[in-house]
Coordinates of C-alpha atoms in Angstrom, one line a residue:
Chain D
M22 CA 2.9 63.6 -250.1
D23 CA 1.9 66.7 -252.0
E24 CA -0.6 66.8 -254.9
F25 CA 2.0 66.5 -257.6
A26 CA 3.8 63.5 -256.0
L27 CA 0.4 61.8 -255.3
I28 CA -0.7 62.2 -259.0
R29 CA 2.7 60.8 -260.3
R30 CA 2.6 57.9 -258.0
Y31 CA -1.0 56.6 -258.5
F32 CA -2.3 58.2 -261.6
H33 CA 0.4 58.1 -264.3
H34 CA -0.5 55.2 -266.6
R35 CA 0.0 54.4 -270.3
Q36 CA -1.8 56.6 -272.7
G37 CA -3.1 56.3 -276.3
E38 CA -1.3 57.6 -279.2
D39 CA -3.8 60.5 -279.5
V40 CA -2.4 61.9 -276.3
V41 CA 0.1 64.6 -277.2
L42 CA 0.6 65.7 -273.6
G43 CA -0.9 64.0 -270.6
P44 CA -0.9 64.9 -266.9
G45 CA 1.7 67.4 -265.7
D46 CA 1.1 70.6 -267.7
D47 CA -1.6 73.2 -267.2
A48 CA -3.9 71.0 -269.3
A49 CA -3.8 68.0 -271.6
L50 CA -3.1 68.3 -275.3
L51 CA -4.9 65.9 -277.6
S52 CA -5.3 65.0 -281.2
P53 CA -9.0 64.4 -282.1
P54 CA -9.7 61.9 -284.8
A55 CA -10.2 63.8 -288.0
G56 CA -13.8 64.1 -289.3
E57 CA -15.5 62.9 -286.1
Q58 CA -17.6 64.7 -283.6
L59 CA -16.8 64.7 -279.8
V60 CA -19.1 63.3 -277.1
M61 CA -18.5 64.7 -273.6
T62 CA -19.9 63.8 -270.2
L63 CA -19.2 64.7 -266.6
D64 CA -20.5 62.7 -263.7
T65 CA -19.8 63.1 -260.0
S66 CA -20.1 60.3 -257.4
V67 CA -20.6 61.2 -253.8
A68 CA -19.9 58.7 -251.0
G69 CA -23.1 57.6 -249.3
R70 CA -25.2 58.9 -252.1
H71 CA -23.9 57.2 -255.4
F72 CA -22.1 54.4 -253.7
P73 CA -22.1 52.9 -250.2
E74 CA -19.6 54.4 -247.7
D75 CA -18.1 51.0 -247.1
M76 CA -17.6 50.0 -250.8
P77 CA -14.0 48.8 -251.4
A78 CA -11.9 51.5 -253.1
A79 CA -11.2 49.3 -256.1
D80 CA -14.9 49.0 -256.8
I81 CA -15.3 52.7 -256.3
G82 CA -12.6 53.4 -258.9
Y83 CA -14.2 50.9 -261.4
R84 CA -17.7 52.2 -260.7
C85 CA -17.1 55.9 -261.0
L86 CA -15.5 55.5 -264.4
A87 CA -18.2 53.0 -265.5
V88 CA -21.0 55.4 -265.1
N89 CA -19.3 57.9 -267.3
L90 CA -18.4 55.3 -270.0
S91 CA -22.0 54.2 -269.8
D92 CA -23.0 57.7 -271.0
L93 CA -20.4 57.4 -273.9
A94 CA -22.0 54.0 -274.7
A95 CA -25.4 55.6 -274.7
M96 CA -24.3 58.0 -277.4
G97 CA -22.7 55.4 -279.6
A98 CA -19.2 56.8 -278.9
T99 CA -15.7 55.3 -278.9
P100 CA -14.0 56.2 -275.6
R101 CA -10.9 58.4 -276.0
W102 CA -9.8 60.3 -272.9
F103 CA -10.9 61.1 -269.3
L104 CA -10.0 63.5 -266.6
L105 CA -10.4 62.8 -262.8
S106 CA -11.0 65.2 -260.0
L107 CA -10.6 63.5 -256.7
T108 CA -11.6 65.2 -253.5
L109 CA -10.4 63.2 -250.6
P110 CA -10.6 63.6 -246.8
Q111 CA -7.0 62.3 -246.5
A112 CA -4.3 60.8 -248.7
D113 CA -4.5 57.2 -247.6
P114 CA -2.0 55.2 -249.7
D115 CA -3.8 51.9 -249.5
W116 CA -7.1 53.5 -250.6
L117 CA -5.4 55.4 -253.5
R118 CA -3.6 52.2 -254.7
D119 CA -6.8 50.2 -254.7
F120 CA -8.9 53.0 -256.2
S121 CA -6.5 53.5 -259.1
A122 CA -6.2 49.7 -259.7
G123 CA -10.0 49.5 -260.1
L124 CA -10.0 52.7 -262.2
F125 CA -7.3 51.6 -264.6
E126 CA -8.6 48.0 -264.9
L127 CA -11.7 49.4 -266.6
A128 CA -9.8 52.1 -268.4
D129 CA -7.6 49.6 -270.1
Q130 CA -10.5 47.4 -271.0
A131 CA -12.3 50.3 -272.6
G132 CA -9.2 51.8 -274.2
I133 CA -9.6 55.2 -272.6
S134 CA -6.6 57.3 -271.4
L135 CA -6.4 59.4 -268.2
V136 CA -5.0 62.7 -269.3
G137 CA -5.5 65.1 -266.4
G138 CA -7.4 66.4 -263.5
D139 CA -6.6 67.3 -259.9
V140 CA -6.5 66.0 -256.3
T141 CA -7.7 68.2 -253.5
R142 CA -8.8 67.8 -249.8
G143 CA -12.4 67.7 -248.7
P144 CA -15.3 65.3 -248.2
L145 CA -15.0 62.4 -250.7
N146 CA -16.2 63.4 -254.1
I147 CA -15.2 61.9 -257.4
A148 CA -15.8 63.8 -260.7
I149 CA -14.9 62.2 -263.9
Q150 CA -15.2 63.9 -267.3
A151 CA -15.0 61.4 -270.2
T152 CA -14.7 62.2 -273.9
G153 CA -15.5 59.9 -276.8
S154 CA -15.9 60.4 -280.6
V155 CA -18.4 59.3 -283.1
L156 CA -18.9 59.8 -286.9
P157 CA -21.2 62.7 -287.8
G158 CA -24.9 61.6 -288.0
R159 CA -24.3 58.3 -286.1
A160 CA -24.6 59.5 -282.5
L161 CA -27.4 57.9 -280.4
R162 CA -29.8 60.6 -279.1
R163 CA -32.8 60.7 -276.9
D164 CA -35.0 62.5 -279.5
G165 CA -35.1 59.9 -282.2
A166 CA -38.1 57.8 -281.2
R167 CA -41.0 57.6 -283.5
P168 CA -44.5 56.1 -283.1
G169 CA -44.7 52.4 -284.1
Q170 CA -40.9 51.8 -283.3
T171 CA -40.1 48.8 -281.2
L172 CA -38.8 49.5 -277.7
A173 CA -35.9 47.3 -276.6
V174 CA -33.3 46.8 -273.9
T175 CA -29.9 45.3 -273.3
G176 CA -29.1 43.9 -269.9
A177 CA -31.6 43.2 -267.3
P178 CA -33.5 46.2 -265.8
G179 CA -33.8 45.8 -262.1
L180 CA -30.4 44.2 -261.6
G181 CA -28.8 47.4 -260.2
G182 CA -31.6 47.9 -257.7
L183 CA -31.5 44.3 -256.6
G184 CA -27.7 44.5 -256.4
L185 CA -27.9 47.5 -254.0
R186 CA -30.4 45.6 -251.9
H187 CA -28.1 42.6 -251.8
W188 CA -25.1 44.8 -251.0
R189 CA -26.9 46.4 -248.0
A190 CA -27.9 42.9 -246.8
G191 CA -24.2 41.8 -247.0
M192 CA -24.8 39.4 -249.9
R193 CA -21.9 40.9 -251.8
D194 CA -21.0 38.0 -254.0
S195 CA -24.4 37.7 -255.6
Q196 CA -24.5 38.3 -259.4
S197 CA -26.6 41.4 -258.8
A198 CA -24.4 42.9 -256.1
R199 CA -21.4 42.4 -258.3
H200 CA -23.2 44.1 -261.1
F201 CA -24.0 47.0 -258.7
A202 CA -20.4 47.3 -257.6
R203 CA -18.9 47.0 -261.1
P204 CA -21.4 47.7 -263.8
R205 CA -20.2 47.0 -267.3
P206 CA -20.7 50.0 -269.6
A207 CA -22.4 48.8 -272.8
L208 CA -19.8 50.1 -275.1
E209 CA -20.1 47.3 -277.7
W210 CA -23.8 47.8 -277.8
G211 CA -23.4 51.5 -278.3
A212 CA -21.1 50.9 -281.2
A213 CA -23.5 48.3 -282.7
L214 CA -26.5 50.5 -282.4
A215 CA -24.9 53.8 -283.5
G216 CA -26.4 55.0 -286.8
R217 CA -29.1 52.3 -286.6
A218 CA -31.4 52.8 -283.5
G219 CA -34.0 55.5 -283.3
A220 CA -33.4 56.8 -279.8
A221 CA -31.2 55.5 -277.0
L222 CA -30.0 56.1 -273.5
D223 CA -28.5 54.1 -270.6
V224 CA -30.9 52.9 -267.9
S225 CA -29.4 54.7 -264.9
D226 CA -32.4 56.4 -263.2
G227 CA -34.9 53.5 -263.5
L228 CA -36.6 52.1 -266.6
L229 CA -39.8 54.2 -266.4
Q230 CA -38.0 57.5 -265.7
D231 CA -35.4 56.9 -268.5
L232 CA -38.2 55.9 -270.9
G233 CA -39.9 59.1 -270.0
H234 CA -36.8 61.1 -271.0
I235 CA -36.9 59.4 -274.5
L236 CA -40.7 60.1 -274.8
S237 CA -40.5 63.7 -273.9
A238 CA -37.4 64.4 -275.9
S239 CA -39.0 62.9 -279.0
G240 CA -42.1 65.0 -278.6
D241 CA -44.6 63.8 -276.0
L242 CA -44.9 60.3 -277.3
G243 CA -46.2 57.3 -275.4
A244 CA -45.2 53.6 -275.0
E245 CA -46.5 50.1 -274.3
L246 CA -44.4 48.1 -272.0
V247 CA -44.8 44.4 -271.8
L248 CA -43.7 43.2 -268.3
A249 CA -43.4 39.6 -269.2
D250 CA -40.9 40.4 -271.8
L251 CA -38.4 42.2 -269.5
P252 CA -35.2 40.1 -269.3
V253 CA -34.3 38.7 -265.9
N254 CA -31.4 36.9 -264.3
D255 CA -32.0 34.0 -261.9
E256 CA -31.9 36.4 -258.9
L257 CA -34.6 38.7 -260.4
A258 CA -36.7 35.7 -261.5
A259 CA -36.8 34.3 -257.9
L260 CA -38.6 37.4 -256.6
E261 CA -42.3 37.9 -256.1
A262 CA -43.7 39.4 -259.2
E263 CA -44.8 42.8 -257.5
D264 CA -41.4 43.1 -256.0
R265 CA -39.6 42.3 -259.2
W266 CA -41.7 44.7 -261.2
A267 CA -40.9 47.6 -258.8
L268 CA -37.3 46.9 -259.2
Q269 CA -37.5 46.5 -263.0
L270 CA -39.4 49.7 -263.5
S271 CA -37.9 52.0 -260.9
G272 CA -34.6 50.6 -259.8
G273 CA -31.5 52.5 -260.9
D274 CA -27.9 51.7 -261.8
D275 CA -28.7 49.1 -264.5
Y276 CA -26.5 50.7 -267.2
G277 CA -28.0 48.6 -270.1
L278 CA -29.2 50.5 -273.1
L279 CA -32.8 51.3 -273.7
F280 CA -33.5 52.0 -277.4
T281 CA -36.0 52.2 -280.1
W282 CA -35.8 50.1 -283.3
P283 CA -37.5 50.2 -286.7
A284 CA -41.0 48.5 -286.6
G285 CA -41.1 45.0 -288.1
V286 CA -37.3 44.5 -287.9
A287 CA -36.0 42.0 -285.4
V288 CA -33.9 43.6 -282.7
P289 CA -30.2 42.6 -282.7
E290 CA -29.4 39.2 -281.1
G291 CA -28.8 39.6 -277.4
A292 CA -31.1 42.6 -277.0
R293 CA -34.8 42.1 -276.0
A294 CA -37.9 43.7 -277.5
I295 CA -40.1 44.9 -274.5
G296 CA -42.8 47.0 -276.1
R297 CA -43.4 49.7 -278.6
I298 CA -43.6 53.5 -279.0
T299 CA -47.1 55.0 -279.5
D300 CA -48.1 58.5 -280.5
G301 CA -49.1 59.6 -277.0
G302 CA -51.1 58.6 -274.0
G303 CA -48.3 58.1 -271.5
V304 CA -46.8 54.6 -270.7
Q305 CA -49.2 51.6 -270.7
L306 CA -48.0 48.6 -268.6
H307 CA -49.1 45.2 -269.9
Y308 CA -49.2 42.8 -267.1
P309 CA -49.0 39.0 -267.6
D310 CA -52.6 38.5 -266.6
G311 CA -53.8 40.7 -269.4
R312 CA -54.4 43.7 -267.3
V313 CA -53.2 47.0 -268.7
S314 CA -52.6 50.1 -266.6
D315 CA -51.1 53.6 -266.8
A316 CA -47.6 54.0 -265.4
E317 CA -46.3 57.1 -263.8
P318 CA -42.8 57.8 -264.8
G319 CA -40.6 57.8 -261.7
G320 CA -37.3 56.6 -260.5
W321 CA -34.1 57.5 -258.8
R322 CA -34.0 61.3 -257.8
H323 CA -30.6 62.8 -258.0
F324 CA -31.3 65.8 -255.8
Chain B
M10 CA -37.1 70.9 -257.7
D11 CA -35.5 67.8 -259.2
E12 CA -32.1 67.8 -260.9
F13 CA -33.5 68.1 -264.4
A14 CA -35.7 71.1 -263.6
L15 CA -32.9 72.8 -261.7
I16 CA -30.5 72.4 -264.7
R17 CA -33.1 73.7 -267.1
R18 CA -33.9 76.7 -264.9
Y19 CA -30.5 77.9 -264.1
F20 CA -28.0 76.4 -266.5
H21 CA -29.6 76.5 -270.0
H22 CA -27.8 79.3 -271.8
R23 CA -26.9 80.3 -275.4
Q24 CA -24.3 78.1 -277.0
G25 CA -21.8 78.4 -279.8
E26 CA -22.5 77.0 -283.3
D27 CA -20.0 74.2 -282.6
V28 CA -22.4 72.7 -280.1
V29 CA -24.5 70.0 -281.9
L30 CA -26.3 68.9 -278.7
G31 CA -26.0 70.6 -275.4
P32 CA -27.3 69.7 -271.9
G33 CA -30.2 67.2 -271.8
D34 CA -29.0 64.0 -273.5
D35 CA -26.6 61.4 -272.0
A36 CA -23.7 63.5 -273.1
A37 CA -22.9 66.6 -275.2
L38 CA -22.2 66.4 -278.9
L39 CA -19.6 68.8 -280.4
S40 CA -18.0 69.7 -283.6
P41 CA -14.3 70.3 -283.0
P42 CA -12.5 72.8 -285.3
A43 CA -10.9 70.9 -288.2
G44 CA -7.1 70.5 -288.0
E45 CA -6.7 71.8 -284.4
Q46 CA -5.6 70.0 -281.2
L47 CA -7.7 70.0 -278.1
V48 CA -6.7 71.3 -274.7
M49 CA -8.5 69.9 -271.7
T50 CA -8.4 70.8 -267.9
L51 CA -10.5 69.9 -264.9
D52 CA -10.3 71.8 -261.7
T53 CA -12.4 71.5 -258.6
S54 CA -13.0 74.2 -256.1
V55 CA -14.0 73.3 -252.5
A56 CA -15.6 75.9 -250.1
G57 CA -13.2 76.9 -247.4
R58 CA -10.2 75.7 -249.3
H59 CA -10.2 77.3 -252.7
F60 CA -12.6 80.2 -251.9
P61 CA -13.9 81.6 -248.6
E62 CA -17.1 80.1 -247.2
D63 CA -18.7 83.6 -247.2
M64 CA -17.9 84.5 -250.8
P65 CA -20.9 85.7 -252.7
A66 CA -22.4 83.0 -255.0
A67 CA -21.8 85.3 -258.1
D68 CA -18.2 85.5 -257.3
I69 CA -17.9 81.8 -256.7
G70 CA -19.5 81.2 -260.1
Y71 CA -17.2 83.5 -261.9
R72 CA -14.0 82.3 -260.0
C73 CA -14.5 78.7 -260.5
L74 CA -14.8 79.1 -264.3
A75 CA -11.9 81.6 -264.3
V76 CA -9.4 79.2 -262.8
N77 CA -10.2 76.7 -265.6
L78 CA -10.0 79.3 -268.3
S79 CA -6.7 80.4 -266.9
D80 CA -5.4 76.8 -267.6
L81 CA -6.6 77.2 -271.2
A82 CA -4.9 80.6 -271.4
A83 CA -1.7 79.1 -270.1
M84 CA -1.7 76.6 -273.0
G85 CA -2.5 79.3 -275.6
A86 CA -5.9 77.8 -276.4
T87 CA -9.1 79.3 -277.6
P88 CA -12.0 78.4 -275.2
R89 CA -14.7 76.2 -276.7
W90 CA -16.8 74.2 -274.2
F91 CA -17.2 73.5 -270.5
L92 CA -19.0 71.0 -268.3
L93 CA -20.1 71.8 -264.7
S94 CA -20.6 69.3 -261.8
L95 CA -22.2 71.0 -258.9
T96 CA -22.5 69.3 -255.6
L97 CA -24.7 71.3 -253.2
P98 CA -25.9 70.9 -249.6
Q99 CA -29.3 72.2 -250.7
A100 CA -30.9 73.7 -253.8
D101 CA -31.2 77.4 -252.7
P102 CA -32.8 79.3 -255.6
D103 CA -31.1 82.7 -254.6
W104 CA -27.7 81.0 -254.5
L105 CA -28.2 79.2 -257.8
R106 CA -29.4 82.3 -259.6
D107 CA -26.4 84.4 -258.4
F108 CA -23.9 81.5 -259.0
S109 CA -25.1 81.0 -262.6
A110 CA -25.1 84.8 -263.2
G111 CA -21.5 85.1 -262.2
L112 CA -20.6 81.9 -264.2
F113 CA -22.3 83.0 -267.4
E114 CA -21.0 86.6 -267.2
L115 CA -17.5 85.2 -267.6
A116 CA -18.5 82.5 -270.0
D117 CA -20.0 85.0 -272.3
Q118 CA -17.0 87.3 -272.1
A119 CA -14.7 84.3 -273.0
G120 CA -17.0 82.9 -275.7
I121 CA -17.2 79.4 -274.0
S122 CA -20.4 77.3 -274.0
L123 CA -21.8 75.3 -271.1
V124 CA -22.6 71.9 -272.7
G125 CA -23.3 69.5 -269.9
G126 CA -22.6 68.2 -266.3
D127 CA -24.7 67.3 -263.3
V128 CA -26.0 68.5 -260.1
T129 CA -26.0 66.4 -257.0
R130 CA -26.4 66.7 -253.2
G131 CA -23.5 66.8 -250.8
P132 CA -20.9 69.2 -249.3
L133 CA -20.4 72.1 -251.7
N134 CA -17.9 71.1 -254.4
I135 CA -17.7 72.6 -257.8
A136 CA -15.8 70.8 -260.6
I137 CA -15.4 72.4 -264.0
Q138 CA -14.0 70.7 -267.1
A139 CA -13.0 73.2 -269.8
T140 CA -11.9 72.4 -273.4
G141 CA -10.2 74.7 -275.8
S142 CA -8.4 74.2 -279.1
V143 CA -5.0 75.3 -280.5
L144 CA -3.2 74.8 -283.9
P145 CA -0.7 72.0 -283.8
G146 CA 2.7 73.2 -282.7
R147 CA 1.5 76.3 -281.0
A148 CA 0.5 75.1 -277.6
L149 CA 2.3 76.8 -274.7
R150 CA 4.0 74.1 -272.6
R151 CA 6.0 74.0 -269.4
D152 CA 9.0 72.1 -271.0
G153 CA 10.0 74.8 -273.5
A154 CA 12.4 76.8 -271.4
R155 CA 16.1 77.1 -272.5
P156 CA 19.1 78.6 -270.8
G157 CA 19.5 82.3 -271.7
Q158 CA 15.8 82.9 -272.4
T159 CA 14.2 85.9 -270.7
L160 CA 11.8 85.2 -267.9
A161 CA 8.7 87.4 -268.0
V162 CA 5.2 87.8 -266.4
T163 CA 1.9 89.3 -267.2
G164 CA -0.2 90.7 -264.3
A165 CA 1.3 91.4 -260.8
P166 CA 2.5 88.4 -258.8
G167 CA 1.4 88.8 -255.2
L168 CA -1.9 90.4 -256.1
G169 CA -3.9 87.3 -255.3
G170 CA -2.2 86.7 -252.0
L171 CA -2.8 90.3 -251.0
G172 CA -6.4 90.0 -252.2
L173 CA -7.0 87.1 -249.9
R174 CA -5.5 89.0 -247.0
H175 CA -7.8 92.0 -247.8
W176 CA -10.8 89.7 -248.2
R177 CA -10.2 88.2 -244.8
A178 CA -9.8 91.6 -243.2
G179 CA -13.1 92.8 -244.7
M180 CA -11.5 95.1 -247.3
R181 CA -13.5 93.6 -250.0
D182 CA -13.5 96.6 -252.4
S183 CA -9.7 96.9 -252.7
Q184 CA -8.3 96.2 -256.1
S185 CA -6.5 93.2 -254.8
A186 CA -9.6 91.7 -253.2
R187 CA -11.6 92.3 -256.4
H188 CA -8.8 90.4 -258.3
F189 CA -8.9 87.6 -255.7
A190 CA -12.8 87.2 -256.0
R191 CA -12.8 87.6 -259.8
P192 CA -9.5 86.8 -261.4
R193 CA -9.3 87.6 -265.1
P194 CA -8.0 84.6 -267.0
A195 CA -5.2 85.8 -269.4
L196 CA -6.8 84.5 -272.5
E197 CA -5.6 87.4 -274.8
W198 CA -2.1 86.9 -273.5
G199 CA -2.3 83.2 -274.1
A200 CA -3.4 83.8 -277.8
A201 CA -0.6 86.4 -278.2
L202 CA 2.2 84.1 -276.8
A203 CA 1.1 80.8 -278.5
G204 CA 3.7 79.6 -280.9
R205 CA 6.1 82.4 -279.8
A206 CA 7.0 81.9 -276.1
G207 CA 9.4 79.2 -274.9
A208 CA 7.6 77.8 -271.9
A209 CA 4.5 79.2 -270.2
L210 CA 2.1 78.5 -267.3
D211 CA -0.4 80.5 -265.2
V212 CA 0.8 81.6 -261.8
S213 CA -1.7 79.9 -259.5
D214 CA 0.5 78.2 -256.8
G215 CA 2.9 81.1 -256.3
L216 CA 5.7 82.5 -258.5
L217 CA 8.5 80.4 -257.1
Q218 CA 6.6 77.1 -257.1
D219 CA 5.3 77.7 -260.6
L220 CA 8.8 78.8 -261.8
G221 CA 10.0 75.5 -260.4
H222 CA 7.5 73.6 -262.5
I223 CA 8.9 75.2 -265.7
L224 CA 12.6 74.6 -264.6
S225 CA 12.0 70.9 -263.8
A226 CA 9.8 70.2 -266.8
S227 CA 12.4 71.8 -269.1
G228 CA 15.3 69.6 -267.6
D229 CA 16.5 70.9 -264.2
L230 CA 17.3 74.4 -265.4
G231 CA 17.9 77.4 -263.1
A232 CA 16.8 81.0 -263.1
E233 CA 17.7 84.5 -262.0
L234 CA 14.8 86.6 -260.6
V235 CA 15.2 90.3 -260.2
L236 CA 12.9 91.4 -257.3
A237 CA 12.9 95.1 -258.3
D238 CA 11.5 94.2 -261.7
L239 CA 8.4 92.5 -260.5
P240 CA 5.4 94.5 -261.4
V241 CA 3.2 95.9 -258.6
N242 CA -0.1 97.8 -258.2
D243 CA -0.4 100.6 -255.7
E244 CA -1.5 98.2 -252.9
L245 CA 1.5 95.9 -253.3
A246 CA 3.8 99.0 -253.7
A247 CA 2.6 100.3 -250.3
L248 CA 3.7 97.2 -248.4
E249 CA 7.0 96.8 -246.5
A250 CA 9.6 95.2 -248.9
E251 CA 9.9 91.8 -246.9
D252 CA 6.1 91.5 -246.8
R253 CA 5.7 92.3 -250.4
W254 CA 8.4 89.9 -251.5
A255 CA 6.8 87.0 -249.6
L256 CA 3.5 87.7 -251.4
Q257 CA 5.1 88.1 -254.7
L258 CA 7.1 84.9 -254.4
S259 CA 4.7 82.6 -252.6
G260 CA 1.3 84.0 -252.8
G261 CA -1.1 82.1 -255.0
D262 CA -4.2 82.9 -257.1
D263 CA -2.5 85.5 -259.4
Y264 CA -3.4 84.0 -262.8
G265 CA -1.1 86.0 -264.8
L266 CA 1.2 84.1 -267.2
L267 CA 4.8 83.3 -266.4
F268 CA 6.7 82.7 -269.6
T269 CA 10.1 82.5 -271.3
W270 CA 11.1 84.6 -274.3
P271 CA 14.0 84.6 -276.7
A272 CA 17.1 86.2 -275.4
G273 CA 17.8 89.8 -276.7
V274 CA 14.3 90.2 -278.0
A275 CA 12.0 92.7 -276.1
V276 CA 9.0 91.0 -274.4
P277 CA 5.6 92.1 -275.7
E278 CA 4.3 95.4 -274.5
G279 CA 2.4 95.0 -271.3
A280 CA 4.4 92.0 -270.1
R281 CA 7.5 92.5 -267.8
A282 CA 10.9 90.9 -268.0
I283 CA 11.8 89.7 -264.5
G284 CA 15.0 87.7 -265.0
R285 CA 16.4 85.0 -267.1
I286 CA 16.7 81.2 -267.4
T287 CA 20.1 79.6 -266.5
D288 CA 21.4 76.1 -267.1
G289 CA 21.1 75.0 -263.5
G290 CA 21.9 76.1 -259.9
G291 CA 18.3 76.6 -258.7
V292 CA 16.7 80.0 -258.4
Q293 CA 18.8 83.0 -257.5
L294 CA 17.0 86.0 -256.1
H295 CA 18.5 89.4 -256.9
Y296 CA 17.6 91.9 -254.2
P297 CA 17.4 95.7 -254.8
D298 CA 20.5 96.3 -252.5
G299 CA 22.7 94.0 -254.7
R300 CA 22.4 91.0 -252.5
V301 CA 21.9 87.6 -254.3
S302 CA 20.5 84.5 -252.5
D303 CA 19.2 81.1 -253.3
A304 CA 15.4 80.6 -253.2
E305 CA 13.6 77.5 -252.2
P306 CA 10.7 76.8 -254.5
G307 CA 7.5 76.9 -252.3
G308 CA 4.0 78.1 -252.4
W309 CA 0.5 77.0 -252.1
R310 CA 0.1 73.3 -251.2
H311 CA -3.1 71.8 -252.7
F312 CA -3.2 68.8 -250.5

């Protein structure tokens, strides 16, 4: 099967009304929503680095789109269109069928249309570029934190890291492992926080490293982080404290949102306040026994 | 150097005024031109498949952007923004310096801003997603050919194929080899033809295969192609006729535009009429000795 036949067979799917021309021409032709800004991200997933070599193709398809939608969520954007570039060692029909099923399962849930891309031969590499839109002035940025604001999260930091551990140990039906294989992009949260939160991003590199991104983008601010306030699921709660803290602070692949919120105002229901922004001094970790210590930002290294 | 430092060092570059927020947040934030449609393409280049393993990094950077800009040109779009996903076996400072220099040389010429992307580790793989804009109704599409229209090209089909041959033979300063290493996207031609040509695309897979795309998209049309009318440079002119025809008809990497034009109207100066669209019967090749024969569409296979 050549590239064109393969794309027709596995990657033609229903599209939104804002798609004038989808796959099949030199490029896609799209009608952007009038008066909105565009939000664009491009993230590549490499087998063995961003997902396990033995992950089922349907999970790979779901997951590669999810990490891009998570970036749109972190900006408060509404998903519109995505393009997919698939580099494959060979054109395996079963793999392609499953991959595209997982991909479109999430695309349909999120209301995003596949409008183009390419398929080529080489070591497995999956690049997805996703575009969303947001009203001017409402995008969630990393540089909007201010001293005194409350620090809050959605989801449970550490869940992705525990999920990867479970996956490697063969416990692939645990809640954490399912979260690792199919993270849910926090699109509803992004929409709810847009225009309201101070700063926001998605927790993909580990809580401390991502908090560091907010603090440096907002001008060398600091933060207090209360470990006992970090939300957990049963599987995280069952761990020894030191082990749990390491996952909560430095595990990646969580894909909840970390955001700041006006001081003295309750955070939206379902999110959790976990500390506050200070005007410098790095990140102070508050332990349940009253101990306070400096944290070194760190987490998943991409390169 | 981690991913973030590497991006700051090699990939922060001046940006257009329509970039609200460039690299550094979860996603880029952009102001689209009011009342225009968007044109989006994503093309991946794999070492050893889309460019020779030993191509200088500056040429790789230039070329990977050029093939995407060529898709924007083929739609008649004005370039706006691009995102780059770079998968690298290692972070070699010399390679990155040269790659980004070649990339930004063309980006600056074309007036397109790098607004995001990622860098990750793995076998060399370069994905670029480029976005342009075009006024509604003016985009150049593949499905606009009609019987009787003139068939025309810009550039010289076969130049890319001859350039690859020269490159492999070590003749890297020939005009064709330079064209192969640094193809010029036909952006001015795209702008000049937008809203005027019938159908158009860029010749990337070989003239016959790309002509086949126009004919099938426009409804199983046919074409007459006059071989003596194909434009040549001195290097193509010096070849034996059979050898030249093979390159002209099936070589890839030309990146001129192939378009259709109203019957009886002279094609714009600098383009060349090479035949006409018929209402079926495949593609008829007209040889200089008066012979006419059927052509089988064929060319570069991506997969």
